[in-house]
Coordinates of C-alpha atoms (C1' of nucleotides) in Angstrom, one line a residue:
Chain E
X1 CA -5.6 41.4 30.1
X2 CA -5.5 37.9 31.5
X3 CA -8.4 35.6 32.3
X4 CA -8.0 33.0 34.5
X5 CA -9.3 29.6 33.2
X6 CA -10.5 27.0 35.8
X7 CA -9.5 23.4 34.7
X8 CA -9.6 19.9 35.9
X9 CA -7.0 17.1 35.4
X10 CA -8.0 13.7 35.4
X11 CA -5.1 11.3 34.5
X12 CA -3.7 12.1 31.5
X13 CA -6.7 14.5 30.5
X14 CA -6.9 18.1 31.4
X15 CA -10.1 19.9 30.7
X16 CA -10.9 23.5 30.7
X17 CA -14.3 24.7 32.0
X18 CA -15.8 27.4 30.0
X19 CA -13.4 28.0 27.5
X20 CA -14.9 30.6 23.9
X21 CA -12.2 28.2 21.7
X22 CA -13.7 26.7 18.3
X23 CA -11.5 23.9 17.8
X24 CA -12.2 23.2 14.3
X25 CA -12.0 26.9 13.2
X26 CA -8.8 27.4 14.8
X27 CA -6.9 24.2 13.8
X28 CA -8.1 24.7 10.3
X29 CA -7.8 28.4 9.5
X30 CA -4.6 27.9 7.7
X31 CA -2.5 29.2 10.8
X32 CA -1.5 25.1 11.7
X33 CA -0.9 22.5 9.5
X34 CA -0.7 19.0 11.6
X35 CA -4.5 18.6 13.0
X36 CA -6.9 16.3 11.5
X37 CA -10.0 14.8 12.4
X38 CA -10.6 11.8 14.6
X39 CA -13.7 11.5 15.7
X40 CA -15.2 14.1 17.2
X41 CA -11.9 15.3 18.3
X42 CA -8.7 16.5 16.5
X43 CA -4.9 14.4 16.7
X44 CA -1.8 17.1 16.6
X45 CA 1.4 16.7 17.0
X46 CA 2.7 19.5 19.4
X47 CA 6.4 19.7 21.5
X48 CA 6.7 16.1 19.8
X49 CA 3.9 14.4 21.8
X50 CA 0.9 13.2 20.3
X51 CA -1.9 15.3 21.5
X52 CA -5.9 15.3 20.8
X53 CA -8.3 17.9 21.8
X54 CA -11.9 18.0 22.1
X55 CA -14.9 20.4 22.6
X56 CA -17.4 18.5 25.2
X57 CA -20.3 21.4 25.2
X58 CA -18.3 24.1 26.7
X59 CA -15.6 22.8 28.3
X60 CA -12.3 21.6 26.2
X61 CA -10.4 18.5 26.8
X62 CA -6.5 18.1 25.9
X63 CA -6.0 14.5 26.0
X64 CA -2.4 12.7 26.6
X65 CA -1.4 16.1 28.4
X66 CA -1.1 16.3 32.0
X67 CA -1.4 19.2 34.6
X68 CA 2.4 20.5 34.2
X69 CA 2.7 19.7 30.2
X70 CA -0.4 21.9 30.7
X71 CA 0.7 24.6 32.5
X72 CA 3.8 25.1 30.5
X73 CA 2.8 24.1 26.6
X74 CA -0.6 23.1 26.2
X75 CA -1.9 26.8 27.7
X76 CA -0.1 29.1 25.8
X77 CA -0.8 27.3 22.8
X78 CA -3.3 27.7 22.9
X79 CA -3.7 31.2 23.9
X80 CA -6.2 30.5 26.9
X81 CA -5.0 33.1 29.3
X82 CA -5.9 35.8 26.9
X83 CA -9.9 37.8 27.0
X84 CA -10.6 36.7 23.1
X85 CA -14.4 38.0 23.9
X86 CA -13.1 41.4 25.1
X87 CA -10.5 41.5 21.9
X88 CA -13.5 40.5 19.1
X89 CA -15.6 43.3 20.9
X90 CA -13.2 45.9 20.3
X91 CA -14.2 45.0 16.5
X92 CA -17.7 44.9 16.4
X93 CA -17.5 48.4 15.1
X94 CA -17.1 46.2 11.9
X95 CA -19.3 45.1 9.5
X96 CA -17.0 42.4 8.0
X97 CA -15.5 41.4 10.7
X98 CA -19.3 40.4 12.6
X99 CA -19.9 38.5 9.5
X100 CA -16.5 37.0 10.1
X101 CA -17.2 36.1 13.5
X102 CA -21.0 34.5 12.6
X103 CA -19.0 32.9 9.6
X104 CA -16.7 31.1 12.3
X105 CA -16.6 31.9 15.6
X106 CA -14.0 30.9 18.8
X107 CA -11.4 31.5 16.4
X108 CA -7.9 31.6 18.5
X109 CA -4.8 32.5 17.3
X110 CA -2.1 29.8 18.5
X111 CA 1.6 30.1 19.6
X112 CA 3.3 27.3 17.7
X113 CA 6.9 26.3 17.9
X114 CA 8.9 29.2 16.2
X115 CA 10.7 26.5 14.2
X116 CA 7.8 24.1 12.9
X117 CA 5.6 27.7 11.8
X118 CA 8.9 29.3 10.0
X119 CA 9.5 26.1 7.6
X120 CA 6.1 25.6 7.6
X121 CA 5.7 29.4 6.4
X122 CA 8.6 29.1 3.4
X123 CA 7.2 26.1 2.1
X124 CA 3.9 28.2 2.4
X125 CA 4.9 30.8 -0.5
X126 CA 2.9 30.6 -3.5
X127 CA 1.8 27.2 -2.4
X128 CA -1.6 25.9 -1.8
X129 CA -3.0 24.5 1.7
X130 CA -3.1 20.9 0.9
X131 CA -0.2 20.7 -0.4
X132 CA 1.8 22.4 2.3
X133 CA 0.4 20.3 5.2
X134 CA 1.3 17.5 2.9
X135 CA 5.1 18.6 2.6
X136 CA 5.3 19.3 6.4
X137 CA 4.0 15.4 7.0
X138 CA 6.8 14.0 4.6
X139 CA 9.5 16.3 6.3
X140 CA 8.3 15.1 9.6
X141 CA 8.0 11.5 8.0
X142 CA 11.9 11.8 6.9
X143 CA 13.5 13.5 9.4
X144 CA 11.2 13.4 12.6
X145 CA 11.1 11.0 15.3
X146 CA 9.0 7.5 15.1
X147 CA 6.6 7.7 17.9
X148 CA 3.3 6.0 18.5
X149 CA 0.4 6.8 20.6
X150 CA -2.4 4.6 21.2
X151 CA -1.3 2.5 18.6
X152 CA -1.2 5.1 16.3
X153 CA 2.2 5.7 14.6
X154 CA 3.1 9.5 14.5
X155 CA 6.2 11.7 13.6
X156 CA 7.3 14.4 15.4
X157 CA 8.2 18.1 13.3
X158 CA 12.5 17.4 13.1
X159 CA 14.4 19.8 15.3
X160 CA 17.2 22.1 13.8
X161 CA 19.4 19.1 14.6
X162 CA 17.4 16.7 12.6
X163 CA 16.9 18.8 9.8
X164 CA 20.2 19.8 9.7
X165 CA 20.5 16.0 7.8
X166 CA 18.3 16.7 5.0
X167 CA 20.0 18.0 1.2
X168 CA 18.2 20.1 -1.2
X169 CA 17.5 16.6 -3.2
X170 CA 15.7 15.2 0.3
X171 CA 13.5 18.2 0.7
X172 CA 12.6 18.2 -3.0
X173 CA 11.2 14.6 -2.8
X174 CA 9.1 15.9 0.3
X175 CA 7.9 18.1 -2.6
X176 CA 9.2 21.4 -1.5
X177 CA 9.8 21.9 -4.8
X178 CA 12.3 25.0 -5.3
X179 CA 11.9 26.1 -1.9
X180 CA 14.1 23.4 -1.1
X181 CA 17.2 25.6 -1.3
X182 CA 15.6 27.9 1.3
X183 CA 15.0 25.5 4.0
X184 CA 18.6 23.8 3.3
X185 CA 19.9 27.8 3.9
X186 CA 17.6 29.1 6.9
X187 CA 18.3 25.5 8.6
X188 CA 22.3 25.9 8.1
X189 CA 21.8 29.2 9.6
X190 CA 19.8 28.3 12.5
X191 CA 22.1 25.3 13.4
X192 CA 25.3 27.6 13.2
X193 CA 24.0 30.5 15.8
X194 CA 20.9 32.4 14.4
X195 CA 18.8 32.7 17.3
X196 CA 14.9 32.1 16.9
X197 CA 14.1 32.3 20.4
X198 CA 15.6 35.4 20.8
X199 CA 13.4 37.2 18.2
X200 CA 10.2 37.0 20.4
X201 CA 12.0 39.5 22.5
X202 CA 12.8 42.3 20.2
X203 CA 10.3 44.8 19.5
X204 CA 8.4 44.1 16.3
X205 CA 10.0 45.9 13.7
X206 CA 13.6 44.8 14.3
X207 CA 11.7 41.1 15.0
X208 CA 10.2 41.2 11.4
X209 CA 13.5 42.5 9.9
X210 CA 15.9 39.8 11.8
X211 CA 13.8 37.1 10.3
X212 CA 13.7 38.0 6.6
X213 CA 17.1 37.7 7.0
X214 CA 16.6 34.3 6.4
X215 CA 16.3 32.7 2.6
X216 CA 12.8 32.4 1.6
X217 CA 11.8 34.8 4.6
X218 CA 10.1 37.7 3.6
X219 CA 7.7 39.8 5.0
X220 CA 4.8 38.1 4.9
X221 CA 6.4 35.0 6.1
X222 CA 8.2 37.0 8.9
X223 CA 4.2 38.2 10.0
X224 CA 3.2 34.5 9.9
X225 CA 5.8 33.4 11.6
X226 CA 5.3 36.4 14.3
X227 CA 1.9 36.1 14.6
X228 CA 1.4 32.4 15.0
X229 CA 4.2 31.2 17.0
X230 CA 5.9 34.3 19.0
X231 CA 3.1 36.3 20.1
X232 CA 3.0 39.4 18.1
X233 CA -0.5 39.7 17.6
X234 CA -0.2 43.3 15.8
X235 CA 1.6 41.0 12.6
X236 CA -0.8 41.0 9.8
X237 CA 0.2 38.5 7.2
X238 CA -0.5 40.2 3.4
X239 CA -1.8 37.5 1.5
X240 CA -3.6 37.4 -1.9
X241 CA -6.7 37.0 -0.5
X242 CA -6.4 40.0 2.6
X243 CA -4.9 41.8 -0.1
X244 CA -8.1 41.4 -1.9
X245 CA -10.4 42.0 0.8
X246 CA -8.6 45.6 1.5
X247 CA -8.6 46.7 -2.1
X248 CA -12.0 45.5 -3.6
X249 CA -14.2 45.1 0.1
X250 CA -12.6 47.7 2.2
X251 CA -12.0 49.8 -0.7
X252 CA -8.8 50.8 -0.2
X253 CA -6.7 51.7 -3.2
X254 CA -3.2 51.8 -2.2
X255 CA -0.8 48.7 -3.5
X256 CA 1.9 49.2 -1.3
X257 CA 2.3 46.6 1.4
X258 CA 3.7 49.4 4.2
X259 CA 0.5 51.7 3.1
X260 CA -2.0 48.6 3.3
X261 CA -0.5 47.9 6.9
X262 CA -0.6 51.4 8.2
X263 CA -4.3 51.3 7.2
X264 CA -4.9 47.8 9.2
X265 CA -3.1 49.5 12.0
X266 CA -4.8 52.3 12.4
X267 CA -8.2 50.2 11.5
X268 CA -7.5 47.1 13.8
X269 CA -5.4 48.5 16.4
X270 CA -2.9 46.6 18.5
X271 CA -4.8 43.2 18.0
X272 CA -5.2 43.6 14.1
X273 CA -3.4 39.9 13.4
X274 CA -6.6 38.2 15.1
X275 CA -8.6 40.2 12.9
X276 CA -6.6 39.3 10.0
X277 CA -6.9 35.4 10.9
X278 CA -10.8 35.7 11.2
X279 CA -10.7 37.8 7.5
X280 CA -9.0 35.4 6.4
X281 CA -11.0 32.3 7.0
X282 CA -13.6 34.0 6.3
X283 CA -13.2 35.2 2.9
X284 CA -11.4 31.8 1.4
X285 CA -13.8 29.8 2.9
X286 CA -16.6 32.0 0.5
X287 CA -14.1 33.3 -2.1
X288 CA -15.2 37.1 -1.2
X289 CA -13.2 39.7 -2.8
X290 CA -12.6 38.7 -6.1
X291 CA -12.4 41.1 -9.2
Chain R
dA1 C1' -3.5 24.8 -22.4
dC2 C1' -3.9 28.3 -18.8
dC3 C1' -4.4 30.0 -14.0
dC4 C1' -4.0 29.8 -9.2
dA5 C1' -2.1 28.7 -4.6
dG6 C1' -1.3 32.2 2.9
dG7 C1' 5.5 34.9 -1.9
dG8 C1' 10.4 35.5 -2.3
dT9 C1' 14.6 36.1 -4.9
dG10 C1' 17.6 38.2 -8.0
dA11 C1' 18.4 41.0 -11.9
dC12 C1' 17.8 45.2 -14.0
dG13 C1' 16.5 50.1 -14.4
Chain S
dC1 C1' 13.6 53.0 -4.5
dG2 C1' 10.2 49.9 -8.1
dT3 C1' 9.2 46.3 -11.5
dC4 C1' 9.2 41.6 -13.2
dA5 C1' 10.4 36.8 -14.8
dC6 C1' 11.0 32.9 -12.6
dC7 C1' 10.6 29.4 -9.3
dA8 C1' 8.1 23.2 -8.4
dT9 C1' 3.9 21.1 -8.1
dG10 C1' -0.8 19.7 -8.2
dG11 C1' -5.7 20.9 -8.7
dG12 C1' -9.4 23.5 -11.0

DNA sequence: ACCCAGGGTGACG
DNA sequence: CGTCACCATGGG
């Protein structure tokens, strides 16, 4: 179901009238890991060009981005063609999920590069937020590119290529800790044939299962990756804390992941990984579910 | 000192 | 098929 957005381009500026994005929820709902603050805006680093967004009332303003960098990145990552009001209406049936919603609203779910979200997603693994966003800075700081915007010195997320440089010993003094086999292995895959881009074209089942092919890939990861960068918005990532929310708030008893997942499906419907990204939020930001 | 963090791997039954 | 120790690091 597409909506069709009406925007405005003004030099290096495009803004989009009447757009239901929360900027702040959706950069900082653990599905990205590159936005921060400035001012009353947020700096990212997307496609490898500095970009910063900001809410002006109702209309949104991607800045350093012009009509065509628009049309083809900017747009579908941030998911503005889809109906996010007719998709959170389809679960106000919900109790949890309205409180979700009230929590923090305009949530979107993005399409990120495939590459950036799967490293990003192994160095996620029993990891906490801060200190994944700061692992991802000091991989871009090591093997990105040197760019500067405004003034402002930024690195861009490496490419395969790029990456391709870095040992086990590089990406352990990024902190990746004992990850840092994983990414040496999934990189040296990637580089010698294994087709990312490809795996947004498979259905979702053989997508998941092509991906935790990969070291350090599993299939949580595989749903992250999925979910927040190719599209597949019936992924639903099994963290601790959704794991938590089914068990001890939905009241489902069943520990296995496949059984938990059927009963998301057949709760959530097609759409059930933008449910899961407004659970999530929601409960970590309050700590709901435990014991 | 212990537990936890957007889990996955490999070994062992 | 399932279980489980272990994994590097920093914060509570």
């Amino acid at each position: 179901m597409d909506i069709k957005y009406k925007t405005e381009t003004i030099g290096e500026k495009v803004y989009i009238d009447d757009i239901d994005i929360n900027l702040e929820n959706t950069l900082f709902s653990g599905q990205a890991f590159r936005w921060k603050h400035d001012g009353k805006g947020f700096f990212g680093v997307c496609f490898g060009e500095a970009i910063r967004v900001e809410k002006q009332g109702n209309r949104m303003m991607i800045e350093n981005c012009n009509a065509e960098f628009f049309e083809n990145k900017m747009a579908h990552y941030f998911d503005l063609c889809k109906d996010y009001s007719e998709i959170t209406k389809g679960f106000e049936f919900d109790e949890i999920l309205n409180a979700s919603f009230e929590f923090a609203p305009g949530i979107r779910v993005l399409n990120q590069e495939p590459f950036e979200t799967l490293i990003s997603f192994i160095i996620s693994a029993n990891n906490n937020i801060k200190r994944i966003r700061l692992i991802i800075e000091n991989i871009s700081k090591n093997f990105g590119q040197k760019k500067e915007y405004n003034g402002q010195e930024f690195f861009s997320f490496p490419s395969v290529e790029e990456l391709s440089k870095a040992t086990e010993a590089d990406l352990a003094a990024c902190g990746a800790g004992y990850r840092a086999p994983y990414i040496v292995d999934t990189v040296s895959k990637l580089a010698d044939g294994f087709d990312l881009e490809a795996i947004g074209n498979m259905p979702y089942l053989e997508a998941r299962k092509k991906l935790c092919e990969l070291k350090g890939v599993g299939k949580k990861v595989a749903d992250c990756v999925l979910l927040y960068s190719m599209g597949f918005t019936n992924a639903f990532p099994l963290d601790v804390w959704i794991k938590r929310v089914v068990h001890n708030i939905y009241g489902f008893e069943s520990e296995k992941d496949e059984e938990i997942l059927g009963f998301v499906e057949d709760t959530f419907g097609e759409h059930a990984g933008i449910a899961q990204q407004y659970l999530f939020y929601y409960v970590k930001q309050n700590k709901l579910g435990i014991k």
